[in-house]
CSV table of C-alpha atoms in Angstrom, one decimal:
chain,number,residue,atom,x,y,z
A,1,MET,CA,-21.4,14.2,-11.9
A,2,SER,CA,-18.9,17.0,-11.9
A,3,VAL,CA,-19.6,19.6,-14.6
A,4,ALA,CA,-17.2,22.4,-13.8
A,5,MET,CA,-14.4,20.9,-15.9
A,6,LEU,CA,-16.7,19.6,-18.6
A,7,ALA,CA,-18.3,22.9,-19.1
A,8,GLN,CA,-15.1,24.7,-19.9
A,9,LYS,CA,-14.6,23.2,-23.4
A,10,GLU,CA,-18.3,23.7,-24.2
A,11,ALA,CA,-18.3,27.3,-23.0
A,12,GLU,CA,-15.2,28.3,-24.9
A,13,GLU,CA,-16.8,27.1,-28.2
A,14,SER,CA,-20.4,28.2,-27.6
A,15,ILE,CA,-20.5,31.4,-25.8
A,16,VAL,CA,-20.8,34.7,-27.6
A,17,PRO,CA,-20.7,38.2,-26.0
A,18,ASP,CA,-23.6,39.5,-28.0
A,19,GLU,CA,-27.1,38.1,-27.4
A,20,THR,CA,-28.1,39.0,-31.0
A,21,GLU,CA,-25.4,37.0,-32.7
A,22,HIS,CA,-27.3,33.7,-32.5
A,23,GLU,CA,-30.8,33.5,-33.8
A,24,GLY,CA,-32.7,30.3,-33.3
A,25,GLU,CA,-30.4,29.3,-30.4
A,26,ASP,CA,-32.4,26.3,-29.5
A,27,GLN,CA,-31.7,24.6,-32.8
A,28,PRO,CA,-28.8,22.3,-33.4
A,29,GLU,CA,-26.2,23.6,-35.9
A,30,ARG,CA,-26.5,22.4,-39.5
A,31,ASP,CA,-23.8,20.5,-41.3
A,32,SER,CA,-22.2,21.6,-44.5
A,33,SER,CA,-24.9,20.0,-46.7
A,34,GLY,CA,-27.6,22.1,-45.0
A,35,GLY,CA,-29.1,19.3,-43.0
A,36,PHE,CA,-29.0,18.6,-39.3
A,37,SER,CA,-25.8,16.8,-38.1
A,38,PHE,CA,-26.4,13.9,-35.7
A,39,LYS,CA,-23.1,14.8,-34.0
A,40,SER,CA,-24.2,18.4,-33.4
A,41,LEU,CA,-27.5,17.1,-32.1
A,42,LEU,CA,-25.7,15.1,-29.4
A,43,TRP,CA,-22.8,17.4,-28.6
A,44,HIS,CA,-23.5,21.0,-29.7
A,45,GLY,CA,-25.2,22.4,-26.6
A,46,GLY,CA,-25.9,25.9,-25.4
A,47,SER,CA,-29.7,26.1,-25.4
A,48,VAL,CA,-32.1,26.5,-22.5
A,49,TRP,CA,-32.8,22.8,-22.7
A,50,ASP,CA,-29.1,22.0,-22.2
A,51,ALA,CA,-29.0,24.2,-19.2
A,52,TRP,CA,-32.2,22.6,-17.8
A,53,PHE,CA,-30.8,19.1,-18.2
A,54,SER,CA,-27.5,20.2,-16.6
A,55,CYS,CA,-29.2,21.8,-13.6
A,56,ALA,CA,-31.6,18.8,-13.1
A,57,SER,CA,-29.0,16.1,-13.5
A,58,ASN,CA,-26.6,17.9,-11.0
A,59,GLN,CA,-29.2,18.7,-8.4
A,60,VAL,CA,-29.8,15.1,-7.3
A,61,ALA,CA,-27.7,12.1,-7.8
A,62,GLN,CA,-26.4,9.8,-5.0
A,63,VAL,CA,-28.1,11.9,-2.4
A,64,LEU,CA,-31.4,10.4,-3.7
A,65,LEU,CA,-30.5,7.2,-1.9
A,66,THR,CA,-30.1,9.0,1.5
A,67,LEU,CA,-33.4,10.9,1.4
A,68,PRO,CA,-35.5,8.0,2.9
A,69,TYR,CA,-32.9,8.0,5.7
A,70,SER,CA,-33.5,11.7,6.2
A,71,PHE,CA,-37.3,11.1,6.3
A,72,SER,CA,-36.8,8.6,9.1
A,73,GLN,CA,-35.0,11.3,11.1
A,74,LEU,CA,-37.4,14.1,10.3
A,75,GLY,CA,-40.8,12.3,10.0
A,76,MET,CA,-43.0,12.3,6.9
A,77,ILE,CA,-44.5,15.8,7.2
A,78,SER,CA,-41.2,17.6,8.0
A,79,GLY,CA,-39.4,15.7,5.3
A,80,ILE,CA,-41.9,16.8,2.6
A,81,ILE,CA,-42.1,20.4,3.9
A,82,LEU,CA,-38.3,20.9,4.1
A,83,GLN,CA,-37.8,19.4,0.7
A,84,ILE,CA,-40.2,22.0,-0.8
A,85,PHE,CA,-38.8,24.8,1.4
A,86,TYR,CA,-35.1,24.2,0.6
A,87,GLY,CA,-36.0,23.5,-3.1
A,88,ILE,CA,-37.6,27.0,-3.3
A,89,ILE,CA,-34.8,28.7,-1.4
A,90,GLY,CA,-32.2,26.9,-3.5
A,91,SER,CA,-33.9,28.0,-6.7
A,92,TRP,CA,-34.0,31.6,-5.4
A,93,THR,CA,-30.2,31.7,-4.6
A,94,ALA,CA,-29.5,30.2,-8.1
A,95,TYR,CA,-31.5,33.0,-9.5
A,96,LEU,CA,-29.4,35.5,-7.5
A,97,ILE,CA,-26.3,33.9,-8.9
A,98,SER,CA,-27.6,34.4,-12.4
A,99,VAL,CA,-28.4,38.0,-11.7
A,100,LEU,CA,-24.9,38.7,-10.3
A,101,TYR,CA,-23.4,36.9,-13.3
A,102,ILE,CA,-25.4,39.1,-15.8
A,103,GLU,CA,-24.4,42.2,-13.8
A,104,PHE,CA,-20.7,41.3,-13.8
A,105,ARG,CA,-20.7,40.4,-17.5
A,106,THR,CA,-22.7,43.6,-18.4
A,107,ARG,CA,-20.2,45.8,-16.6
A,108,LYS,CA,-17.2,44.1,-18.2
A,109,GLU,CA,-18.6,44.2,-21.7
A,110,LYS,CA,-19.1,48.0,-21.2
A,111,GLU,CA,-15.4,48.0,-20.7
A,112,ASN,CA,-15.0,46.1,-24.0
A,113,VAL,CA,-14.0,42.9,-22.3
A,114,ASN,CA,-14.6,39.9,-24.6
A,115,PHE,CA,-15.5,36.5,-22.9
A,116,LYS,CA,-15.7,34.4,-26.1
A,117,ASN,CA,-12.5,32.6,-25.2
A,118,HIS,CA,-12.8,32.8,-21.4
A,119,VAL,CA,-15.0,30.9,-19.0
A,120,ILE,CA,-16.3,33.1,-16.2
A,121,GLN,CA,-16.1,31.5,-12.8
A,122,TRP,CA,-18.2,32.3,-9.7
A,123,PHE,CA,-15.2,33.6,-7.8
A,124,GLU,CA,-14.5,36.1,-10.7
A,125,VAL,CA,-18.0,37.4,-10.4
A,126,LEU,CA,-17.5,38.0,-6.6
A,127,ASP,CA,-14.2,39.6,-7.3
A,128,GLY,CA,-15.5,41.9,-10.0
A,129,LEU,CA,-18.5,43.0,-8.0
A,130,LEU,CA,-17.3,43.0,-4.4
A,131,GLY,CA,-13.5,42.7,-4.4
A,132,PRO,CA,-10.6,40.2,-3.7
A,133,TYR,CA,-11.7,39.2,-0.2
A,134,TRP,CA,-15.0,37.9,-1.5
A,135,LYS,CA,-13.2,36.2,-4.3
A,136,ALA,CA,-11.0,34.4,-1.8
A,137,VAL,CA,-14.0,33.3,0.4
A,138,GLY,CA,-16.0,32.2,-2.6
A,139,LEU,CA,-13.1,30.2,-4.1
A,140,ALA,CA,-12.3,28.5,-0.7
A,141,PHE,CA,-15.8,27.4,-0.1
A,142,ASN,CA,-16.4,26.3,-3.7
A,143,CYS,CA,-13.2,24.2,-3.9
A,144,THR,CA,-13.8,22.6,-0.6
A,145,PHE,CA,-17.4,21.8,-1.5
A,146,LEU,CA,-16.3,20.2,-4.8
A,147,LEU,CA,-13.6,18.2,-3.0
A,148,PHE,CA,-16.0,16.7,-0.4
A,149,GLY,CA,-18.6,16.3,-3.1
A,150,SER,CA,-16.2,14.0,-4.9
A,151,VAL,CA,-15.5,12.2,-1.7
A,152,ILE,CA,-19.2,11.6,-1.2
A,153,GLN,CA,-19.5,10.3,-4.8
A,154,LEU,CA,-16.6,7.8,-4.2
A,155,ILE,CA,-18.2,6.6,-0.9
A,156,ALA,CA,-21.5,6.2,-2.7
A,157,CYS,CA,-20.0,4.1,-5.5
A,158,ALA,CA,-18.5,1.7,-3.0
A,159,SER,CA,-21.7,1.6,-0.9
A,160,ASN,CA,-23.8,0.9,-4.0
A,161,ILE,CA,-21.7,-1.8,-5.6
A,162,TYR,CA,-21.6,-3.7,-2.3
A,163,TYR,CA,-25.3,-4.4,-2.7
A,164,ILE,CA,-24.6,-6.2,-6.0
A,165,ASP,CA,-21.5,-8.1,-4.8
A,166,ASP,CA,-21.1,-8.3,-1.0
A,167,LYS,CA,-18.2,-10.8,-1.2
A,168,LEU,CA,-16.0,-7.8,-0.9
A,169,ASP,CA,-16.5,-5.2,1.9
A,170,LYS,CA,-17.1,-1.6,1.2
A,171,ARG,CA,-13.6,-0.5,2.1
A,172,THR,CA,-12.2,-2.8,-0.5
A,173,TRP,CA,-14.6,-1.5,-3.0
A,174,THR,CA,-13.5,2.0,-2.2
A,175,TYR,CA,-9.9,1.0,-2.9
A,176,ILE,CA,-11.0,-0.4,-6.3
A,177,PHE,CA,-13.1,2.6,-7.3
A,178,GLY,CA,-10.4,5.0,-6.1
A,179,ALA,CA,-7.9,3.2,-8.3
A,180,CYS,CA,-10.4,3.5,-11.2
A,181,CYS,CA,-10.8,7.2,-10.6
A,182,ALA,CA,-7.1,7.6,-10.5
A,183,THR,CA,-6.8,6.2,-14.1
A,184,THR,CA,-9.1,9.0,-15.3
A,185,VAL,CA,-6.2,11.4,-15.1
A,186,PHE,CA,-5.2,10.1,-18.6
A,187,ILE,CA,-8.7,10.5,-20.2
A,188,PRO,CA,-9.2,13.6,-22.4
A,189,SER,CA,-12.2,15.7,-22.0
A,190,PHE,CA,-15.6,15.3,-23.7
A,191,HIS,CA,-16.4,17.8,-26.4
A,192,ASN,CA,-19.7,18.8,-24.9
A,193,TYR,CA,-22.0,17.9,-22.0
A,194,ARG,CA,-25.4,17.7,-23.7
A,195,ILE,CA,-25.6,13.9,-24.0
A,196,TRP,CA,-24.1,13.3,-20.5
A,197,SER,CA,-26.5,15.5,-18.7
A,198,PHE,CA,-29.4,13.9,-20.6
A,199,LEU,CA,-28.2,10.4,-19.7
A,200,GLY,CA,-27.5,11.4,-16.1
A,201,LEU,CA,-31.0,12.7,-15.6
A,202,ALA,CA,-32.4,9.5,-17.2
A,203,MET,CA,-30.4,7.4,-14.8
A,204,THR,CA,-31.6,9.2,-11.7
A,205,THR,CA,-35.2,9.2,-13.0
A,206,TYR,CA,-35.1,5.4,-13.3
A,207,THR,CA,-33.6,5.0,-9.9
A,208,ALA,CA,-36.1,7.3,-8.2
A,209,TRP,CA,-39.1,5.5,-9.7
A,210,TYR,CA,-37.6,2.1,-9.1
A,211,MET,CA,-37.2,3.0,-5.4
A,212,ALA,CA,-40.8,4.2,-5.2
A,213,ILE,CA,-42.3,1.2,-7.1
A,214,ALA,CA,-40.1,-1.4,-5.4
A,215,ALA,CA,-41.0,-0.1,-1.9
A,216,LEU,CA,-44.7,0.0,-2.8
A,217,VAL,CA,-44.7,-3.6,-4.2
A,218,HIS,CA,-42.7,-4.8,-1.1
A,219,GLY,CA,-45.2,-3.2,1.2
A,220,GLN,CA,-44.7,-2.3,4.8
A,221,VAL,CA,-42.4,-4.5,6.9
A,222,GLU,CA,-43.9,-6.3,9.8
A,223,ASN,CA,-44.6,-4.1,12.9
A,224,VAL,CA,-43.3,-1.0,11.0
A,225,THR,CA,-42.9,2.1,13.2
A,226,HIS,CA,-42.6,5.7,12.1
A,227,SER,CA,-41.3,7.4,15.3
A,228,GLY,CA,-39.5,10.4,13.7
A,229,PRO,CA,-38.8,13.0,14.7
A,230,ALA,CA,-37.5,11.6,18.0
A,231,LYS,CA,-34.4,13.5,18.7
A,232,LEU,CA,-33.2,17.0,17.9
A,233,VAL,CA,-29.8,15.7,16.8
A,234,LEU,CA,-31.4,13.4,14.3
A,235,TYR,CA,-33.9,16.1,13.2
A,236,PHE,CA,-31.4,18.7,12.3
A,237,THR,CA,-29.1,16.1,10.7
A,238,GLY,CA,-31.9,15.1,8.4
A,239,ALA,CA,-32.7,18.7,7.7
A,240,THR,CA,-29.1,19.5,6.6
A,241,ASN,CA,-29.0,16.5,4.3
A,242,ILE,CA,-32.1,18.0,2.5
A,243,LEU,CA,-30.3,21.4,2.5
A,244,TYR,CA,-27.4,19.6,0.8
A,245,THR,CA,-29.8,17.9,-1.7
A,246,PHE,CA,-30.8,21.3,-3.2
A,247,GLY,CA,-27.4,22.8,-3.1
A,248,GLY,CA,-26.0,21.9,-6.6
A,249,HIS,CA,-25.0,25.5,-7.3
A,250,ALA,CA,-21.2,24.9,-7.5
A,251,VAL,CA,-21.3,25.0,-11.3
A,252,THR,CA,-24.2,27.4,-11.9
A,253,VAL,CA,-22.1,30.1,-13.4
A,254,GLU,CA,-20.3,27.6,-15.7
A,255,ILE,CA,-23.7,26.3,-17.0
A,256,MET,CA,-24.9,29.9,-17.6
A,257,HIS,CA,-21.7,30.8,-19.4
A,258,ALA,CA,-22.1,27.8,-21.7
A,259,MET,CA,-25.5,29.1,-22.9
A,260,TRP,CA,-25.8,31.0,-26.1
A,261,LYS,CA,-28.2,33.4,-24.3
A,262,PRO,CA,-27.3,33.4,-20.5
A,263,GLN,CA,-30.1,35.9,-19.9
A,264,LYS,CA,-32.6,33.1,-20.3
A,265,PHE,CA,-31.2,31.2,-17.3
A,266,LYS,CA,-33.3,33.1,-14.7
A,267,TYR,CA,-36.0,30.5,-14.0
A,268,ILE,CA,-34.3,27.4,-15.4
A,269,TYR,CA,-33.1,26.2,-12.0
A,270,LEU,CA,-36.6,26.6,-10.6
A,271,LEU,CA,-38.1,24.5,-13.4
A,272,ALA,CA,-35.4,21.9,-12.9
A,273,THR,CA,-36.2,21.8,-9.2
A,274,LEU,CA,-39.9,21.2,-9.9
A,275,TYR,CA,-38.9,18.2,-11.9
A,276,VAL,CA,-36.5,17.0,-9.2
A,277,PHE,CA,-39.5,17.1,-6.8
A,278,THR,CA,-41.2,14.4,-8.9
A,279,LEU,CA,-38.2,12.2,-8.2
A,280,THR,CA,-37.3,13.0,-4.5
A,281,LEU,CA,-40.7,13.3,-2.9
A,282,PRO,CA,-42.3,10.0,-4.1
A,283,SER,CA,-39.2,7.9,-3.6
A,284,ALA,CA,-38.3,9.2,-0.1
A,285,ALA,CA,-41.9,9.1,1.1
A,286,VAL,CA,-42.8,5.6,-0.1
A,287,VAL,CA,-39.5,4.0,1.0
A,288,TYR,CA,-40.0,5.6,4.5
A,289,TRP,CA,-43.6,4.4,4.5
A,290,ALA,CA,-42.5,0.8,3.8
A,291,PHE,CA,-39.5,0.5,6.1
A,292,GLY,CA,-40.0,3.2,8.8
A,293,ASP,CA,-37.5,3.3,11.6
A,294,GLU,CA,-35.3,0.6,10.0
A,295,LEU,CA,-33.9,3.4,7.8
A,296,LEU,CA,-32.3,5.0,10.9
A,297,ASP,CA,-29.6,2.4,10.6
A,298,HIS,CA,-29.6,2.2,6.8
A,299,SER,CA,-28.5,5.5,5.2
A,300,ASN,CA,-28.4,3.9,1.7
A,301,ALA,CA,-31.9,2.9,0.6
A,302,PHE,CA,-30.5,0.1,-1.6
A,303,SER,CA,-29.6,-1.8,1.6
A,304,LEU,CA,-33.3,-2.5,2.4
A,305,LEU,CA,-34.9,-2.8,-1.0
A,306,PRO,CA,-35.2,-6.5,-2.2
A,307,LYS,CA,-32.4,-7.7,-4.4
A,308,THR,CA,-33.7,-8.0,-8.0
A,309,ARG,CA,-32.4,-7.3,-11.5
A,310,PHE,CA,-34.2,-3.9,-11.3
A,311,ARG,CA,-32.2,-3.0,-8.2
A,312,ASP,CA,-29.0,-4.1,-9.8
A,313,ALA,CA,-29.8,-2.0,-12.8
A,314,ALA,CA,-30.4,1.0,-10.6
A,315,VAL,CA,-27.1,0.4,-8.8
A,316,ILE,CA,-25.2,0.2,-12.1
A,317,LEU,CA,-26.9,3.4,-13.5
A,318,MET,CA,-26.0,5.3,-10.3
A,319,LEU,CA,-22.4,4.2,-10.7
A,320,ILE,CA,-22.3,5.3,-14.4
A,321,HIS,CA,-23.7,8.7,-13.1
A,322,GLN,CA,-20.4,9.3,-11.4
A,323,VAL,CA,-18.4,9.5,-14.6
A,324,ILE,CA,-16.1,12.4,-14.2
A,325,GLY,CA,-15.1,14.6,-17.1
A,326,MET,CA,-11.6,15.9,-17.5
A,327,HIS,CA,-9.9,19.0,-18.9
A,328,ASP,CA,-8.6,19.0,-22.4
A,329,THR,CA,-4.8,19.3,-22.8
A,330,LYS,CA,-2.4,18.1,-25.4
A,331,SER,CA,0.0,16.6,-22.8
A,332,ILE,CA,-1.2,13.5,-21.2
A,333,CYS,CA,1.6,13.5,-18.7
A,334,LEU,CA,1.0,17.1,-17.7
A,335,ARG,CA,-2.7,16.4,-17.3
A,336,ALA,CA,-2.0,13.4,-15.1
A,337,LEU,CA,0.5,15.3,-12.9
A,338,VAL,CA,-2.0,18.1,-12.4
A,339,ARG,CA,-4.9,15.9,-11.5
A,340,LEU,CA,-3.3,13.3,-9.2
A,341,PRO,CA,-2.9,15.7,-6.3
A,342,VAL,CA,-6.7,16.1,-6.3
A,343,VAL,CA,-7.6,12.4,-6.9
A,344,ILE,CA,-5.4,11.0,-4.2
A,345,PRO,CA,-6.8,13.1,-1.3
A,346,VAL,CA,-10.4,12.3,-2.4
A,347,TRP,CA,-9.5,8.6,-2.3
A,348,PHE,CA,-7.9,8.9,1.1
A,349,LEU,CA,-10.7,10.9,2.7
A,350,ALA,CA,-13.3,8.4,1.3
A,351,ILE,CA,-11.5,5.5,3.0
A,352,ILE,CA,-11.1,7.4,6.3
A,353,PHE,CA,-14.8,8.6,6.6
A,354,PRO,CA,-17.0,6.1,4.7
A,355,PHE,CA,-20.1,7.4,6.5
A,356,PHE,CA,-22.6,7.6,3.6
A,357,GLY,CA,-25.5,9.8,4.7
A,358,PRO,CA,-24.0,11.5,7.8
A,359,ILE,CA,-21.2,13.0,5.7
A,360,ASN,CA,-23.8,14.5,3.4
A,361,SER,CA,-25.3,16.3,6.4
A,362,ALA,CA,-21.9,17.5,7.6
A,363,VAL,CA,-21.0,18.9,4.2
A,364,GLY,CA,-24.4,20.5,3.9
A,365,ALA,CA,-24.2,22.3,7.2
A,366,LEU,CA,-20.6,23.4,7.1
A,367,LEU,CA,-20.0,24.1,3.3
A,368,VAL,CA,-23.3,24.1,1.3
A,369,SER,CA,-24.9,26.5,3.8
A,370,PHE,CA,-22.4,29.2,2.8
A,371,THR,CA,-21.6,28.3,-0.8
A,372,VAL,CA,-25.1,27.9,-2.0
A,373,TYR,CA,-27.3,30.1,0.3
A,374,ILE,CA,-25.5,32.6,2.5
A,375,ILE,CA,-22.8,33.9,0.1
A,376,PRO,CA,-25.1,34.5,-3.0
A,377,ALA,CA,-27.8,36.3,-0.8
A,378,LEU,CA,-25.2,38.5,0.9
A,379,ALA,CA,-23.4,39.2,-2.3
A,380,HIS,CA,-26.7,40.4,-3.9
A,381,MET,CA,-27.5,42.6,-0.9
A,382,LEU,CA,-24.1,44.2,-1.0
A,383,THR,CA,-23.9,44.6,-4.8
A,384,TYR,CA,-27.1,46.6,-4.9
A,385,ARG,CA,-26.7,48.4,-1.6
A,386,SER,CA,-26.3,51.9,-3.2
A,387,ALA,CA,-29.1,53.8,-5.1
A,388,SER,CA,-26.9,54.2,-8.2
A,389,ALA,CA,-26.2,50.4,-8.4
A,390,ARG,CA,-30.0,49.7,-8.2
A,391,GLN,CA,-30.8,52.4,-10.8
A,392,ASN,CA,-28.2,51.0,-13.2
A,393,ALA,CA,-28.8,47.3,-12.5
A,394,ALA,CA,-28.7,45.0,-15.5
A,395,GLU,CA,-31.5,43.0,-14.0
A,396,LYS,CA,-34.4,44.6,-12.0
A,397,PRO,CA,-36.3,42.8,-9.3
A,398,PRO,CA,-38.8,40.1,-10.6
A,399,ALA,CA,-42.4,41.1,-11.0
A,400,PHE,CA,-43.5,38.9,-8.0
A,401,MET,CA,-41.0,40.6,-5.7
A,402,ARG,CA,-42.1,44.1,-6.7
A,403,SER,CA,-39.3,46.1,-5.1
A,404,TRP,CA,-35.6,46.2,-4.0
A,405,THR,CA,-36.8,46.4,-0.4
A,406,ALA,CA,-38.7,43.1,-0.7
A,407,MET,CA,-35.6,41.4,-2.2
A,408,TYR,CA,-33.4,42.8,0.6
A,409,VAL,CA,-35.8,41.5,3.3
A,410,PHE,CA,-36.1,38.1,1.7
A,411,ASN,CA,-32.3,37.8,1.2
A,412,ALA,CA,-31.8,38.8,4.8
A,413,PHE,CA,-34.3,36.1,5.9
A,414,ILE,CA,-32.3,33.5,4.0
A,415,VAL,CA,-29.0,34.6,5.5
A,416,ILE,CA,-30.3,34.5,9.1
A,417,TRP,CA,-32.2,31.3,8.6
A,418,ILE,CA,-29.4,29.4,7.1
A,419,LEU,CA,-26.8,30.8,9.5
A,420,VAL,CA,-28.9,29.9,12.6
A,421,VAL,CA,-30.7,26.7,11.5
A,422,GLY,CA,-28.5,25.3,8.7
A,423,PHE,CA,-25.0,26.2,9.9
A,424,GLY,CA,-25.7,26.6,13.6
A,425,PHE,CA,-28.2,23.8,14.6
A,426,GLY,CA,-27.4,21.8,11.5
A,427,GLY,CA,-23.6,22.0,12.1
A,428,TRP,CA,-24.1,20.9,15.8
A,429,ALA,CA,-26.4,18.0,14.9
A,430,SER,CA,-24.4,16.8,11.9
A,431,MET,CA,-21.1,16.9,13.6
A,432,THR,CA,-22.5,15.2,16.7
A,433,ASN,CA,-23.9,12.4,14.5
A,434,PHE,CA,-20.6,12.3,12.6
A,435,VAL,CA,-18.6,11.8,15.8
A,436,LYS,CA,-21.1,9.1,16.8
A,437,GLN,CA,-20.4,7.2,13.6
A,438,ILE,CA,-16.6,7.4,14.3
A,439,ASP,CA,-17.2,6.2,17.9
A,440,SER,CA,-19.4,3.3,16.6
A,441,PHE,CA,-17.4,2.2,13.5
A,442,GLY,CA,-14.0,3.9,13.9
A,443,LEU,CA,-11.9,5.5,11.2
A,444,PHE,CA,-11.1,3.5,8.1
A,445,ALA,CA,-14.3,1.4,8.8
A,446,LYS,CA,-14.1,-1.9,6.9
A,447,CYS,CA,-17.8,-2.1,6.1
A,448,TYR,CA,-20.1,0.8,7.2
A,449,GLN,CA,-23.6,-0.3,8.0
A,450,CYS,CA,-23.1,-3.7,6.4
A,451,LYS,CA,-25.1,-6.8,7.3
A,452,PRO,CA,-23.6,-8.7,10.2
A,453,LEU,CA,-21.6,-11.7,9.4
A,454,SER,CA,-23.4,-15.0,10.2
A,455,SER,CA,-22.0,-16.7,13.3
A,456,PRO,CA,-20.5,-20.2,12.9
A,457,PRO,CA,-22.6,-23.0,14.2
A,458,ALA,CA,-22.0,-23.7,17.9
A,459,THR,CA,-19.9,-26.8,18.6
A,460,ALA,CA,-20.3,-29.0,21.6
A,461,ALA,CA,-18.2,-28.1,24.5
A,462,ALA,CA,-15.2,-30.4,25.1
A,463,PRO,CA,-15.7,-32.7,28.2
A,464,PRO,CA,-13.7,-31.7,31.3
A,465,PRO,CA,-10.6,-33.6,31.9
A,466,PRO,CA,-11.0,-36.6,34.2
A,467,HIS,CA,-10.2,-36.1,37.9
A,468,HIS,CA,-7.5,-38.3,39.3
């Protein structure tokens, strides 16, 4: 689910510039009678728990269904190792983003800037710390990432619903869901995101454990093979899909800004990642164990799991997970006019490139690699490159890192690794695979990776005409 727009209303009403203004920030606000309000319990968010739910629910959604596909490309051992590796790296860069946010906010508050009625964005942090060029780069990558993230969500919706009702092909379902998304331009915003992040996480938790249990109960298919990794192209395609999995940083700053005490965000993303591991590792490993190389041609795990009411429930829950929140504005017509130019391209791109799975890898290699990993690491290195900046830093290096030099070395490692392996090899592999999908299925594919239509029964050949 997209949180960037939802968080704005929450942030404007929750955030306070002074950490001391809210004691007992983890408690819901009381109603006028002195008791706890049920409404405030559901809606009034800003605690560390709200941030944790937001981070966990945004880290993994539809990509959960493509991880078994990635395991078939990588093999079991590489799949597990890369999940843990990119999960840790992703948590570290989220920590860097939080440090840069605190640094930016601290500097501005020393200049008596009040952010109570202003939502700080990531590109503003880059602008304030490093200048307008960094702002432009950060804004370009973030917006493009969010655009294609929405495309992927729309493709996933069509792919998922097809496995409940295959009377319509996936392209037709994309038309339908695109039209449904277009109508959301008239929906006002939600007041807060607490209940939605909680429900979103509950939905993905159910789906992950359904996948693991269903595959275990189904058992291994006959003559199952686990040949991965077999080709470099497939290996790096699968690796970039996992890189994409732990790249839900597009709204990290907005989540922090909505907290009553943003300083407490430091390790929330890591704790959210540890929970996400309990969803992604068992589901991907068990489904790959059960179906093996069959997954190479089935990027959506729903396509191989047996059709039951439990699978239908998982499909429906993943569809609900895609609910998109909207900005609040008094003019419905104005809101619709502003949003339609965004909704229509998303709809169009989803119809052109319906390659669920391969498109995740392409977005991971070309966009997530910079947005989530390279830019935060480079920005941190440049922000604290001078001795005075390090001496006056709002946040010092964590205890386990010991020194600024250690942080610099680790950040440099991330930049080089992601640039070479994620963007370089990953970009080559994912685009090669993407072009292969276009060659195999064409643009505007009617039904990507659908079951073949049954052939009509053969009729007896007509007798030859008599010879005269």
